[in-house]
Amino acid sequence: MKTYQFTVDEAHAGARIDKFLTEAAGLARSEVQKWLKQGTVSVGGRGVKPNYRIAAGDEVTFSYEEPKELELIPQDIPLDILYEDDAMIVLNKVRGMVVHPGSGNPDGTLVNALLYHVGPSLFDVGDPARPGIVHRLDKDTSGVMVAAKTAEAYRVLQEEIGSHSAQRRYAALVHGKMAGDHGIIRLPLGRSLKDRMKWDIAPKTGKPAVTHFRVLEYLPHYSWLECRLETGRTHQIRVHMAHIGHPVVNDPLYGYKKDHFPIEGQALHSRTLDLRHPVTGEAMHFEAPIPADLAACVELARREDTL
């Protein structure tokens, strides 16, 4: 347990206590607000709410338990490897697998599997908290993704993904019939102000996000799409499709609550990846077949009586 103690001076009098502690303790405001709600903040020995206005001379005590650092442990978890050499590894990630450890998922992730498969050298590649990971897929999105095995390959691959020279195409089953055979959605994305787990359209503060789509097949009440990412924002396809009135089937965050399809999580699959090899510069194409659960959803959606 770590404890902070502050005496409020005249300069900070009148400020909200959550804002004051964010600056004084150097913590994220969301973290401070969480501790306030849990009653670990007191002024003069009594608990206060996040909107409490501090006064000069207030004695503020703030106690909280520091989160334990995640230990990355190699784990023998099967991988569906599409391609591998000394520089990179291309995988078909299964639906339900988290890419890297985090809160609520300390192990059993793709990173744990990669550390076992590649070896300790992976610790020196990219972000220490997610070694080798060039780009991510959501837990319940399956399909192609690439990871680097050397620091130089990581640098080059990240540049390819970031500059959009690498092409990523997804298959998605969405609600409703699209108005046209193809289109482009240009809507900036930012964190939702109502739910920190979600993202939202943010015209003024969001980052640019562009999704190209074309209809592969019109179904009675659904559309089977190919979506190409021009940018790679978190939840991009899911938010864009929901915003235009065609949410991804079975999407637990942005979709309808009445979906009854035989799939865990959203009906979204990273189908192809085109990039240049980080060492040789050779143009390479990778494809992950449509998984059985998503194929079953498409077959069900072909029926006229599907709800």
Coordinates of N, CA, C and O in Angstrom, one line a residue, residues 95 142 169-182 212-228 237 241 246-249 261 263 266-272 287-302:
R95 N -9.8 -16.9 -32.8 CA -10.8 -16.1 -32.1 C -10.7 -16.4 -30.6 O -10.7 -17.6 -30.2
S142 N -10.5 -12.9 -35.5 CA -9.5 -13.9 -35.9 C -8.8 -13.4 -37.1 O -9.1 -12.4 -37.7
R169 N -7.0 -6.6 -45.3 CA -8.4 -6.8 -45.7 C -9.1 -7.7 -44.7 O -8.6 -8.8 -44.3
Y170 N -10.3 -7.4 -44.3 CA -11.1 -8.1 -43.4 C -12.4 -8.6 -44.0 O -12.9 -8.0 -44.9
A171 N -12.9 -9.7 -43.5 CA -14.3 -10.2 -43.9 C -15.2 -9.9 -42.7 O -14.8 -10.1 -41.6
A172 N -16.3 -9.3 -43.0 CA -17.3 -9.0 -42.0 C -18.7 -9.3 -42.4 O -19.1 -9.0 -43.5
L173 N -19.5 -9.8 -41.5 CA -20.9 -10.0 -41.7 C -21.6 -9.0 -40.9 O -21.4 -8.9 -39.7
V174 N -22.4 -8.1 -41.6 CA -23.0 -7.0 -40.9 C -24.5 -7.0 -41.1 O -25.0 -7.7 -42.0
H175 N -25.2 -6.4 -40.2 CA -26.7 -6.3 -40.3 C -27.1 -5.4 -41.5 O -26.5 -4.3 -41.8
G176 N -28.2 -5.8 -42.1 CA -28.8 -4.9 -43.1 C -28.2 -5.0 -44.5 O -27.0 -5.5 -44.6
K177 N -28.9 -4.5 -45.5 CA -28.3 -4.5 -46.9 C -27.7 -3.1 -47.1 O -28.3 -2.1 -46.9
M178 N -26.4 -3.2 -47.5 CA -25.7 -1.9 -47.8 C -26.4 -1.2 -48.9 O -26.9 -1.8 -49.8
A179 N -26.3 0.1 -48.9 CA -27.0 1.0 -49.9 C -26.2 0.9 -51.3 O -26.8 1.1 -52.3
G180 N -25.0 0.6 -51.2 CA -24.2 0.5 -52.5 C -23.2 -0.7 -52.4 O -23.0 -1.2 -51.4
D181 N -22.7 -1.0 -53.6 CA -21.8 -2.2 -53.7 C -20.4 -1.9 -53.0 O -19.7 -2.8 -52.7
H182 N -20.1 -0.7 -52.9 CA -18.8 -0.3 -52.3 C -18.9 1.1 -51.8 O -19.8 1.9 -52.1
H212 N -12.4 1.3 -46.2 CA -13.0 1.0 -47.6 C -13.8 -0.3 -47.5 O -13.3 -1.2 -46.8
F213 N -14.9 -0.4 -48.1 CA -15.7 -1.6 -48.1 C -16.3 -1.9 -49.5 O -16.5 -1.0 -50.3
R214 N -16.5 -3.2 -49.7 CA -17.2 -3.7 -50.9 C -18.0 -4.9 -50.5 O -17.6 -5.7 -49.6
V215 N -19.2 -5.0 -51.1 CA -20.1 -6.1 -50.8 C -19.7 -7.3 -51.5 O -19.6 -7.3 -52.8
L216 N -19.4 -8.4 -50.8 CA -19.1 -9.7 -51.4 C -20.4 -10.4 -51.8 O -20.5 -11.1 -52.8
E217 N -21.4 -10.2 -50.9 CA -22.7 -10.9 -51.2 C -23.8 -10.2 -50.4 O -23.6 -9.9 -49.2
Y218 N -24.9 -10.0 -51.1 CA -26.1 -9.5 -50.4 C -26.9 -10.7 -49.9 O -27.3 -11.6 -50.6
L219 N -27.3 -10.7 -48.6 CA -28.0 -11.7 -48.0 C -29.4 -11.2 -47.6 O -29.6 -10.0 -47.6
P220 N -30.4 -12.0 -47.3 CA -31.8 -11.5 -47.1 C -31.8 -10.3 -46.1 O -32.5 -9.3 -46.4
H221 N -31.1 -10.4 -45.0 CA -31.2 -9.3 -44.0 C -29.8 -8.8 -43.6 O -29.7 -8.1 -42.6
Y222 N -28.8 -9.3 -44.3 CA -27.4 -9.0 -43.9 C -26.6 -8.7 -45.2 O -27.0 -8.9 -46.3
S223 N -25.3 -8.3 -44.9 CA -24.4 -8.1 -46.0 C -23.1 -8.7 -45.6 O -22.6 -8.6 -44.5
W224 N -22.5 -9.4 -46.6 CA -21.2 -10.1 -46.4 C -20.2 -9.2 -47.1 O -20.2 -9.0 -48.3
L225 N -19.2 -8.6 -46.3 CA -18.4 -7.5 -46.8 C -16.9 -7.9 -46.8 O -16.4 -8.8 -46.0
E226 N -16.1 -7.2 -47.6 CA -14.7 -7.1 -47.5 C -14.4 -5.7 -47.1 O -14.8 -4.7 -47.8
C227 N -13.6 -5.5 -46.0 CA -13.3 -4.2 -45.5 C -11.8 -4.0 -45.6 O -11.0 -4.9 -45.1
R228 N -11.3 -2.9 -46.2 CA -9.9 -2.7 -46.3 C -9.5 -1.5 -45.4 O -10.2 -0.4 -45.5
I237 N -13.3 -0.9 -37.8 CA -14.4 -1.4 -38.6 C -15.7 -1.5 -37.8 O -16.8 -1.1 -38.3
M241 N -18.9 0.7 -38.9 CA -20.1 0.0 -39.4 C -21.3 0.3 -38.5 O -22.5 0.4 -39.0
H246 N -25.0 -0.4 -39.8 CA -24.8 -1.7 -40.2 C -23.8 -2.4 -39.2 O -22.7 -2.8 -39.6
P247 N -24.1 -2.6 -38.0 CA -23.2 -3.1 -37.0 C -22.8 -4.5 -37.4 O -23.5 -5.3 -38.0
V248 N -21.6 -4.9 -37.0 CA -21.1 -6.2 -37.2 C -21.9 -7.2 -36.4 O -22.2 -6.9 -35.2
V249 N -22.3 -8.3 -37.0 CA -23.1 -9.4 -36.3 C -22.4 -9.8 -35.0 O -21.2 -10.1 -35.0
F261 N -26.2 -15.9 -33.3 CA -25.4 -16.6 -34.2 C -24.4 -17.5 -33.5 O -24.0 -17.2 -32.4
I263 N -21.3 -18.0 -32.8 CA -20.0 -17.4 -32.8 C -19.8 -16.7 -31.5 O -20.7 -16.1 -31.0
Q266 N -17.6 -10.8 -32.2 CA -18.0 -10.3 -33.5 C -17.6 -11.1 -34.7 O -16.6 -11.8 -34.7
A267 N -18.5 -11.1 -35.7 CA -18.3 -11.8 -36.9 C -17.3 -11.1 -37.8 O -17.7 -10.5 -38.9
L268 N -16.1 -11.0 -37.4 CA -15.0 -10.2 -38.1 C -13.7 -11.1 -38.2 O -13.3 -11.7 -37.2
H269 N -13.1 -11.1 -39.4 CA -11.9 -11.9 -39.6 C -10.9 -11.2 -40.5 O -11.3 -10.6 -41.5
S270 N -9.7 -11.1 -40.0 CA -8.6 -10.5 -40.8 C -8.2 -11.6 -41.8 O -7.5 -12.5 -41.6
R271 N -8.6 -11.3 -43.0 CA -8.5 -12.3 -44.1 C -7.2 -12.3 -44.8 O -6.6 -13.4 -45.1
T272 N -6.7 -11.1 -45.2 CA -5.5 -11.1 -46.0 C -4.5 -10.0 -45.5 O -5.0 -9.0 -44.9
E287 N -2.9 -15.1 -46.5 CA -4.3 -15.2 -46.4 C -4.7 -16.3 -45.3 O -4.1 -17.4 -45.3
A288 N -5.7 -16.0 -44.5 CA -6.2 -16.9 -43.5 C -7.6 -17.3 -43.9 O -8.4 -16.4 -44.1
P289 N -7.9 -18.6 -44.1 CA -9.2 -19.0 -44.5 C -10.3 -18.6 -43.5 O -10.0 -18.4 -42.3
I290 N -11.5 -18.4 -44.1 CA -12.6 -18.1 -43.2 C -12.8 -19.2 -42.2 O -13.0 -20.4 -42.6
P291 N -12.8 -18.9 -40.9 CA -12.9 -20.0 -39.9 C -14.4 -20.6 -39.9 O -15.3 -19.9 -40.3
A292 N -14.5 -21.8 -39.4 CA -15.7 -22.5 -39.4 C -16.9 -21.8 -38.7 O -18.0 -21.8 -39.2
D293 N -16.6 -21.1 -37.6 CA -17.7 -20.4 -36.9 C -18.2 -19.3 -37.7 O -19.5 -19.1 -37.8
L294 N -17.4 -18.5 -38.4 CA -17.8 -17.4 -39.2 C -18.5 -17.9 -40.5 O -19.6 -17.4 -40.9
A295 N -18.0 -19.0 -41.0 CA -18.7 -19.6 -42.2 C -20.1 -20.0 -41.9 O -21.0 -19.9 -42.7
A296 N -20.3 -20.6 -40.7 CA -21.6 -21.0 -40.2 C -22.5 -19.9 -40.1 O -23.7 -20.0 -40.4
C297 N -22.0 -18.7 -39.6 CA -22.8 -17.5 -39.5 C -23.3 -17.0 -40.9 O -24.5 -16.7 -41.0
V298 N -22.4 -17.1 -41.9 CA -22.8 -16.7 -43.2 C -23.9 -17.6 -43.8 O -24.9 -17.1 -44.4
E299 N -23.7 -18.9 -43.6 CA -24.7 -19.8 -44.1 C -26.1 -19.6 -43.4 O -27.1 -19.6 -44.1
L300 N -26.1 -19.3 -42.1 CA -27.3 -19.0 -41.4 C -27.9 -17.7 -41.9 O -29.2 -17.6 -42.1
A301 N -27.1 -16.7 -42.2 CA -27.6 -15.4 -42.7 C -28.2 -15.5 -44.1 O -28.9 -14.7 -44.6
R302 N -27.8 -16.6 -44.9 CA -28.4 -16.8 -46.2 C -29.8 -17.2 -46.2 O -30.5 -17.1 -47.2

